[in-house]
């Protein structure tokens, strides 16, 4: 298989990584290969199906690959760990896509590395399937994300609470450099390395900043803006990352490291998904403020690059970080306005739309209304009360209050220039019919793990690839879980 590697991370020097080859597995079999993504990356796919299992399990190194485990540190649940690193993943190499942008190809589950500590360096099949489904769904929902290029089974068990089949996922990102990568060098007070890393990232992911007056401040500003936009999109999708540790925050503004993540069914401001997140640090409603907390950790690592004068450096960082709240709020409101069919208009203050949206979310929170179905049904309501309103009522306990809200919404719609039909179409283009619901992912994993049946995974994946299109016979994928199905 021809992969046009152009590896630059390796040129940063030994301190940045540890060269390691994947540990071969017994009997790799391909579950899924993303031909469309492979083509976008310039990978010749003619023999792909024959070779993909070997290449994307790590059993066969493609020409030009220079596998390495990246070094990074990170704050895990607010506690700083000076050395984490790729303990079960390897950067296979970097390629330039047909779009001219540069991408990292990463294998996850390929065996022990220098950074594995007590881990086995392996991944169970379940998390591989989950990441494949959710990251590719995020991509078609237009939320910046790492992509999934391939998923394989290894033919070897991994020991978790019980023995589980093993898997390897191949992920593609604009960068696998994390906030924690900067922290790794800053914690060692190796600011030459911080500068090298910053220059590498700017050249690769933010080339437009290279000529800025202060490229490092401009870099923090750009990362801040991408994160604010990204987290706003998570909130608009009902997505909970679950483990927003600084080692799981990409400097390229992409969703990275799909662990105990989930899309909410029943709306709850304070929903938590990760069982290890006992304090609710990474609860849904905390995500925006955690974004700023993580960016502040990034800013700290860059201070010596900002200015020789420490006070001037702190001032520069603060000025950028102070912009986060407003940047987030404006991305959030614009997206929520779109979900509610509201375009910016002269006669309405943003604050009024914000109050309208927040009141809807409060109603949803009280009734634990299904997040996606609320917006799905809202997108199909006319600008006058009708029979269809009952579809929305069905999700709420207090119908009268829903009607009060609908009355206000419809008054607001009268200020819109667009027709009712155009407004509905616009809403349906941003409010998905299908999201990767946790109970459906679980069903796909159960079938694969317990019966070696991947058809459930394939069908779910196919449905999720057209999230805005109502698909015949696929109603069950829209539905919220029954109480006994909740994972
Ligand atoms: P994560 O929870 O995936 O963000 O991982 C946190 C850290 O633990 C990273 O350094 C991982 O590489 C490491 N890690 C997680 N699982 C394993 C494993 N099975 N073997 C080795 N290292 C692991
Ligand atoms: Mg991680």
Coordinates of N, CA and C in Angstrom, one line a residue, residues 225-395:
X225 N -9.7 30.4 19.8 CA -10.9 30.6 18.9 C -11.4 29.2 18.4
X226 N -10.4 28.3 18.0 CA -10.9 27.0 17.5 C -11.5 26.2 18.6
X227 N -11.0 26.3 19.8 CA -11.6 25.5 20.9 C -12.9 26.1 21.3
X228 N -13.1 27.4 21.3 CA -14.3 28.0 21.7 C -15.4 27.6 20.7
X229 N -15.0 27.6 19.4 CA -16.0 27.2 18.4 C -16.3 25.7 18.5
X230 N -15.3 24.9 18.8 CA -15.5 23.4 18.9 C -16.4 23.1 20.1
X231 N -16.1 23.7 21.2 CA -17.0 23.3 22.4 C -18.4 23.8 22.2
X232 N -18.5 25.0 21.5 CA -19.9 25.4 21.2 C -20.6 24.4 20.4
X233 N -19.9 23.8 19.5 CA -20.6 22.7 18.6 C -20.9 21.5 19.4
X234 N -20.0 21.1 20.4 CA -20.4 20.0 21.2 C -21.7 20.3 22.0
X235 N -21.7 21.5 22.5 CA -22.9 21.8 23.3 C -24.2 21.8 22.5
X236 N -24.0 22.2 21.2 CA -25.2 22.3 20.3 C -25.6 20.9 19.8
X237 N -24.7 19.9 20.0 CA -25.0 18.5 19.6 C -25.4 17.7 20.8
X238 N -25.3 18.2 22.0 CA -25.6 17.4 23.1 C -24.4 16.4 23.4
X239 N -23.2 16.8 23.0 CA -22.1 15.9 23.1 C -21.3 16.1 24.4
X240 N -21.0 15.0 25.0 CA -20.2 15.1 26.2 C -18.9 14.4 26.0
X241 N -17.8 15.1 26.0 CA -16.5 14.4 25.7 C -16.1 13.4 26.8
X242 N -16.3 13.8 28.0 CA -16.1 12.8 29.1 C -14.8 12.9 29.8
X243 N -13.7 13.1 29.1 CA -12.4 13.2 29.7 C -11.6 14.4 29.1
X244 N -11.9 15.6 29.4 CA -11.3 16.8 28.8 C -10.0 17.1 29.6
X245 N -9.2 16.1 29.8 CA -7.8 16.3 30.4 C -7.0 17.1 29.4
X246 N -6.0 17.8 29.8 CA -5.2 18.6 28.9 C -4.5 17.7 27.9
X247 N -4.3 16.5 28.2 CA -3.6 15.6 27.2 C -4.6 15.1 26.2
X248 N -5.9 15.4 26.4 CA -6.9 15.0 25.4 C -7.5 16.3 24.7
X249 N -6.8 17.4 24.8 CA -7.2 18.6 24.0 C -6.2 18.9 22.9
X250 N -6.7 18.8 21.7 CA -5.8 19.0 20.5 C -5.5 20.5 20.3
X251 N -4.3 20.8 19.9 CA -4.0 22.2 19.6 C -4.5 22.5 18.2
X252 N -5.1 21.6 17.5 CA -5.7 21.9 16.2 C -7.2 22.1 16.2
X253 N -7.8 22.1 17.4 CA -9.2 22.4 17.6 C -10.1 21.3 17.1
X254 N -9.6 20.1 17.2 CA -10.4 18.9 16.8 C -10.8 18.1 18.0
X255 N -12.0 17.5 17.9 CA -12.3 16.5 19.0 C -11.4 15.4 18.9
X256 N -10.8 15.0 20.0 CA -9.7 14.0 20.0 C -9.9 13.1 21.2
X257 N -9.6 11.8 21.1 CA -9.6 10.8 22.1 C -11.0 10.5 22.6
X258 N -11.6 9.7 21.9 CA -13.0 9.3 22.2 C -13.0 8.2 23.2
X259 N -13.1 8.5 24.4 CA -13.2 7.5 25.5 C -14.6 7.3 25.9
X260 N -14.9 7.7 27.1 CA -16.3 7.5 27.6 C -17.2 8.6 27.2
X261 N -17.1 9.0 25.9 CA -17.9 10.1 25.4 C -19.3 9.6 25.1
X262 N -20.2 10.6 25.0 CA -21.6 10.2 24.6 C -22.4 11.4 24.1
X263 N -23.3 11.1 23.3 CA -24.4 12.1 22.9 C -25.5 11.9 23.9
X264 N -26.0 13.0 24.5 CA -27.1 12.9 25.4 C -28.4 12.5 24.8
X265 N -29.1 11.6 25.4 CA -30.5 11.4 25.0 C -31.3 12.4 25.8
X266 N -31.7 12.0 27.1 CA -32.5 12.9 27.9 C -31.6 14.1 28.3
X267 N -32.1 15.3 28.1 CA -31.3 16.5 28.3 C -31.2 16.7 29.8
X268 N -30.0 16.9 30.2 CA -29.7 17.3 31.6 C -28.4 18.1 31.6
X269 N -28.6 19.4 32.1 CA -27.5 20.3 32.1 C -26.2 19.7 32.7
X270 N -26.4 18.9 33.7 CA -25.3 18.4 34.5 C -24.9 17.0 34.2
X271 N -25.3 16.5 33.1 CA -25.1 15.1 32.8 C -23.6 14.8 32.8
X272 N -23.2 13.6 33.4 CA -21.8 13.2 33.4 C -21.9 11.8 32.8
X273 N -20.9 11.4 32.0 CA -20.9 10.1 31.4 C -19.8 9.2 31.9
X274 N -18.6 9.8 32.3 CA -17.5 9.0 32.6 C -17.7 8.5 34.1
X275 N -17.6 7.2 34.3 CA -17.8 6.6 35.6 C -16.6 7.1 36.5
X276 N -15.4 7.4 36.0 CA -14.4 7.8 36.8 C -14.5 9.3 37.2
X277 N -15.4 10.0 36.6 CA -15.5 11.5 36.8 C -16.5 11.7 38.0
X278 N -16.1 11.3 39.2 CA -17.0 11.3 40.3 C -17.5 12.7 40.7
X279 N -16.6 13.8 40.5 CA -17.0 15.1 40.9 C -17.8 15.8 39.8
X280 N -18.0 15.2 38.6 CA -18.7 15.9 37.5 C -17.8 17.0 36.9
X281 N -16.5 16.9 37.0 CA -15.6 17.9 36.4 C -15.9 18.1 34.9
X282 N -16.2 17.0 34.3 CA -16.4 17.1 32.8 C -17.8 16.9 32.4
X283 N -18.7 17.3 33.3 CA -20.2 17.3 33.0 C -20.4 18.2 31.8
X284 N -21.5 17.9 31.1 CA -21.9 18.7 29.9 C -21.8 20.2 30.2
X285 N -22.4 20.7 31.2 CA -22.4 22.2 31.4 C -21.1 22.7 31.8
X286 N -20.2 21.9 32.2 CA -18.8 22.4 32.6 C -17.9 22.5 31.4
X287 N -18.3 21.9 30.3 CA -17.3 21.8 29.2 C -16.7 23.2 28.7
X288 N -17.6 24.2 28.6 CA -17.0 25.5 28.2 C -16.0 26.0 29.2
X289 N -16.3 25.9 30.5 CA -15.3 26.5 31.4 C -14.0 25.6 31.5
X290 N -14.2 24.3 31.3 CA -13.0 23.5 31.3 C -12.1 23.8 30.0
X291 N -12.8 24.2 28.9 CA -12.0 24.6 27.8 C -11.1 25.7 28.1
X292 N -11.6 26.7 28.8 CA -10.8 27.9 29.2 C -9.7 27.4 30.2
X293 N -10.0 26.6 31.1 CA -9.0 26.1 32.1 C -7.9 25.4 31.3
X294 N -8.2 24.6 30.4 CA -7.1 23.9 29.6 C -6.3 24.9 28.8
X295 N -7.0 25.9 28.2 CA -6.3 26.9 27.4 C -5.4 27.8 28.3
X296 N -5.8 27.9 29.5 CA -4.9 28.7 30.5 C -3.6 27.9 30.7
X297 N -3.8 26.6 30.8 CA -2.6 25.7 31.0 C -1.7 25.8 29.8
X298 N -2.3 25.9 28.6 CA -1.5 26.1 27.4 C -0.8 27.4 27.4
X299 N -1.5 28.5 27.8 CA -0.9 29.8 27.8 C 0.3 29.8 28.8
X300 N 0.2 29.2 29.9 CA 1.3 29.1 30.9 C 2.6 28.6 30.2
X301 N 2.4 27.6 29.4 CA 3.6 27.0 28.8 C 4.3 27.9 27.8
X302 N 3.5 28.9 27.3 CA 4.0 29.7 26.2 C 4.6 31.1 26.7
X303 N 4.4 31.3 28.0 CA 4.7 32.7 28.5 C 6.1 33.1 28.1
X304 N 7.1 32.3 28.3 CA 8.5 32.8 27.9 C 8.6 33.1 26.4
X305 N 7.8 32.5 25.6 CA 7.8 32.9 24.2 C 7.1 34.2 23.9
X306 N 6.2 34.5 24.7 CA 5.4 35.7 24.4 C 6.3 37.0 24.6
X307 N 7.0 37.1 25.7 CA 7.8 38.3 26.0 C 8.9 38.0 27.0
X308 N 10.0 38.7 26.8 CA 11.1 38.5 27.8 C 10.7 39.0 29.2
X309 N 9.8 40.0 29.2 CA 9.4 40.6 30.4 C 8.2 39.8 30.9
X310 N 8.4 39.1 32.1 CA 7.3 38.2 32.5 C 5.9 38.9 32.7
X311 N 5.9 40.1 33.1 CA 4.6 40.8 33.3 C 3.9 41.1 32.0
X312 N 4.8 41.5 31.0 CA 4.2 41.7 29.7 C 3.7 40.4 29.1
X313 N 4.4 39.3 29.4 CA 3.9 38.0 28.8 C 2.6 37.6 29.5
X314 N 2.5 37.8 30.8 CA 1.2 37.5 31.4 C 0.1 38.4 30.9
X315 N 0.4 39.6 30.7 CA -0.7 40.5 30.1 C -1.1 40.1 28.8
X316 N -0.2 39.6 27.9 CA -0.5 39.2 26.6 C -1.4 37.9 26.7
X317 N -1.1 37.0 27.6 CA -1.9 35.8 27.7 C -3.3 36.1 28.2
X318 N -3.3 37.0 29.2 CA -4.6 37.4 29.8 C -5.5 38.0 28.7
X319 N -4.9 38.8 27.9 CA -5.7 39.5 26.9 C -6.4 38.5 26.0
X320 N -5.6 37.5 25.6 CA -6.2 36.4 24.7 C -7.3 35.7 25.5
X321 N -6.9 35.2 26.7 CA -7.9 34.3 27.4 C -9.2 35.1 27.8
X322 N -9.0 36.4 28.0 CA -10.3 37.2 28.3 C -11.2 37.2 27.1
X323 N -10.7 36.9 25.9 CA -11.6 36.9 24.8 C -12.4 35.6 24.6
X324 N -12.1 34.6 25.4 CA -12.7 33.2 25.3 C -14.2 33.2 25.5
X325 N -14.6 33.9 26.6 CA -16.0 33.8 27.0 C -16.9 34.4 25.9
X326 N -16.4 35.5 25.3 CA -17.2 36.1 24.3 C -17.2 35.3 23.0
X327 N -16.0 34.8 22.7 CA -15.9 34.0 21.5 C -16.8 32.7 21.6
X328 N -16.7 32.1 22.7 CA -17.6 30.9 22.9 C -19.1 31.3 22.9
X329 N -19.4 32.4 23.6 CA -20.9 32.8 23.6 C -21.4 33.1 22.2
X330 N -20.6 33.7 21.4 CA -21.1 34.1 20.1 C -21.2 32.9 19.2
X331 N -20.3 32.0 19.3 CA -20.4 30.7 18.5 C -21.6 29.9 19.0
X332 N -21.8 29.9 20.3 CA -22.9 29.1 20.8 C -24.2 29.7 20.4
X333 N -24.4 31.0 20.5 CA -25.6 31.6 20.2 C -25.9 31.5 18.7
X334 N -24.9 31.7 17.9 CA -25.2 31.6 16.4 C -25.7 30.2 16.1
X335 N -25.0 29.2 16.7 CA -25.4 27.8 16.4 C -26.8 27.5 16.9
X336 N -27.1 28.0 18.1 CA -28.4 27.7 18.7 C -29.5 28.5 18.0
X337 N -29.2 29.7 17.5 CA -30.2 30.4 16.7 C -30.5 29.6 15.4
X338 N -29.5 29.0 14.8 CA -29.7 28.2 13.6 C -30.6 27.0 13.9
X339 N -30.3 26.4 15.1 CA -31.1 25.2 15.4 C -32.6 25.6 15.7
X340 N -32.8 26.8 16.1 CA -34.2 27.2 16.3 C -34.8 28.0 15.1
X341 N -34.1 28.1 14.0 CA -34.6 28.7 12.8 C -34.6 30.2 12.9
X342 N -33.7 30.8 13.7 CA -33.6 32.2 13.8 C -32.4 32.7 13.2
X343 N -32.6 33.7 12.2 CA -31.4 34.3 11.6 C -31.2 35.7 12.3
X344 N -30.0 36.1 12.3 CA -29.8 37.4 12.9 C -30.7 38.5 12.2
X345 N -31.4 39.2 13.0 CA -32.2 40.2 12.3 C -32.2 41.5 13.1
X346 N -32.4 42.6 12.4 CA -32.3 43.9 12.8 C -33.2 44.2 14.0
X347 N -34.3 43.6 14.0 CA -35.3 44.0 15.0 C -35.2 43.3 16.4
X348 N -34.2 42.5 16.4 CA -34.1 41.6 17.7 C -32.7 41.7 18.2
X349 N -32.6 41.9 19.5 CA -31.3 41.9 20.2 C -30.9 40.4 20.4
X350 N -29.6 40.1 20.3 CA -29.1 38.8 20.5 C -29.5 38.3 21.9
X351 N -29.6 39.2 22.9 CA -29.9 38.8 24.2 C -31.3 38.2 24.3
X352 N -32.2 38.7 23.4 CA -33.6 38.2 23.5 C -33.6 36.8 22.9
X353 N -32.9 36.5 21.8 CA -32.8 35.2 21.3 C -32.1 34.2 22.3
X354 N -31.1 34.8 23.0 CA -30.4 34.0 24.0 C -31.4 33.5 25.1
X355 N -32.2 34.4 25.5 CA -33.2 34.1 26.6 C -34.2 33.1 26.1
X356 N -34.6 33.2 24.8 CA -35.6 32.3 24.2 C -34.9 30.9 24.2
X357 N -33.7 30.8 23.7 CA -33.0 29.5 23.6 C -32.8 28.9 25.0
X358 N -32.4 29.7 25.9 CA -32.1 29.2 27.3 C -33.4 28.7 28.0
X359 N -34.5 29.4 27.7 CA -35.7 29.0 28.3 C -36.2 27.6 27.7
X360 N -35.9 27.4 26.5 CA -36.2 26.0 25.9 C -35.3 25.0 26.6
X361 N -34.0 25.3 26.7 CA -33.2 24.3 27.4 C -33.6 24.0 28.8
X362 N -34.1 25.1 29.5 CA -34.5 24.9 30.9 C -35.7 23.9 30.9
X363 N -36.7 24.1 30.0 CA -37.8 23.2 29.9 C -37.4 21.8 29.6
X364 N -36.4 21.7 28.7 CA -35.9 20.4 28.4 C -35.3 19.7 29.6
X365 N -34.5 20.5 30.3 CA -33.8 20.0 31.5 C -34.9 19.5 32.6
X366 N -35.9 20.3 32.7 CA -36.9 19.9 33.7 C -37.6 18.6 33.4
X367 N -37.9 18.4 32.1 CA -38.6 17.3 31.6 C -37.7 16.1 31.2
X368 N -36.4 16.4 31.2 CA -35.4 15.5 30.6 C -35.9 15.0 29.2
X369 N -36.2 16.1 28.5 CA -36.7 15.8 27.1 C -35.5 15.3 26.3
X370 N -35.7 14.5 25.3 CA -34.6 14.0 24.5 C -34.1 15.1 23.7
X371 N -32.7 15.3 23.7 CA -32.1 16.5 23.1 C -32.3 16.5 21.6
X372 N -32.0 15.5 21.0 CA -32.0 15.5 19.5 C -33.5 15.5 19.0
X373 N -34.3 14.7 19.7 CA -35.7 14.7 19.2 C -36.4 16.0 19.4
X374 N -36.1 16.7 20.4 CA -36.7 18.1 20.6 C -36.4 18.9 19.4
X375 N -35.2 19.0 19.0 CA -34.9 19.8 17.8 C -35.3 19.2 16.5
X376 N -35.4 17.9 16.5 CA -35.9 17.3 15.3 C -37.4 17.7 15.1
X377 N -38.2 17.6 16.2 CA -39.6 17.9 16.0 C -39.8 19.4 15.8
X378 N -39.0 20.2 16.5 CA -39.1 21.7 16.4 C -38.9 22.1 14.9
X379 N -37.9 21.4 14.3 CA -37.6 21.7 12.9 C -38.8 21.4 11.9
X380 N -39.7 20.7 12.4 CA -40.9 20.3 11.5 C -42.1 21.0 11.9
X381 N -42.1 22.0 12.8 CA -43.3 22.7 13.2 C -43.5 23.9 12.3
X382 N -44.8 24.1 12.0 CA -45.2 25.3 11.2 C -45.1 26.6 12.0
X383 N -45.3 27.7 11.3 CA -45.2 29.0 12.0 C -46.5 29.3 12.7
X384 N -47.5 28.4 12.5 CA -48.8 28.6 13.3 C -49.0 27.3 14.1
X385 N -49.7 27.4 15.2 CA -50.0 26.1 15.9 C -50.7 25.1 15.0
X386 N -50.3 23.8 15.2 CA -50.9 22.8 14.4 C -50.9 21.5 15.2
X387 N -51.6 20.5 14.5 CA -51.6 19.1 15.1 C -50.2 18.6 15.4
X388 N -49.2 19.0 14.6 CA -47.9 18.5 14.8 C -47.2 18.9 16.1
X389 N -47.8 20.0 16.7 CA -47.2 20.4 18.0 C -47.2 19.3 19.0
X390 N -48.1 18.4 18.9 CA -48.2 17.3 19.9 C -46.9 16.4 19.8
X391 N -46.3 16.4 18.7 CA -45.0 15.6 18.7 C -44.0 16.2 19.6
X392 N -44.0 17.5 19.7 CA -43.1 18.1 20.7 C -43.6 17.9 22.1
X393 N -44.9 18.2 22.3 CA -45.5 18.0 23.6 C -45.1 16.6 24.2
X394 N -45.1 15.6 23.4 CA -44.9 14.3 23.9 C -43.6 14.1 24.6
X395 N -42.6 15.0 24.4 CA -41.3 14.9 25.0 C -41.3 15.6 26.4

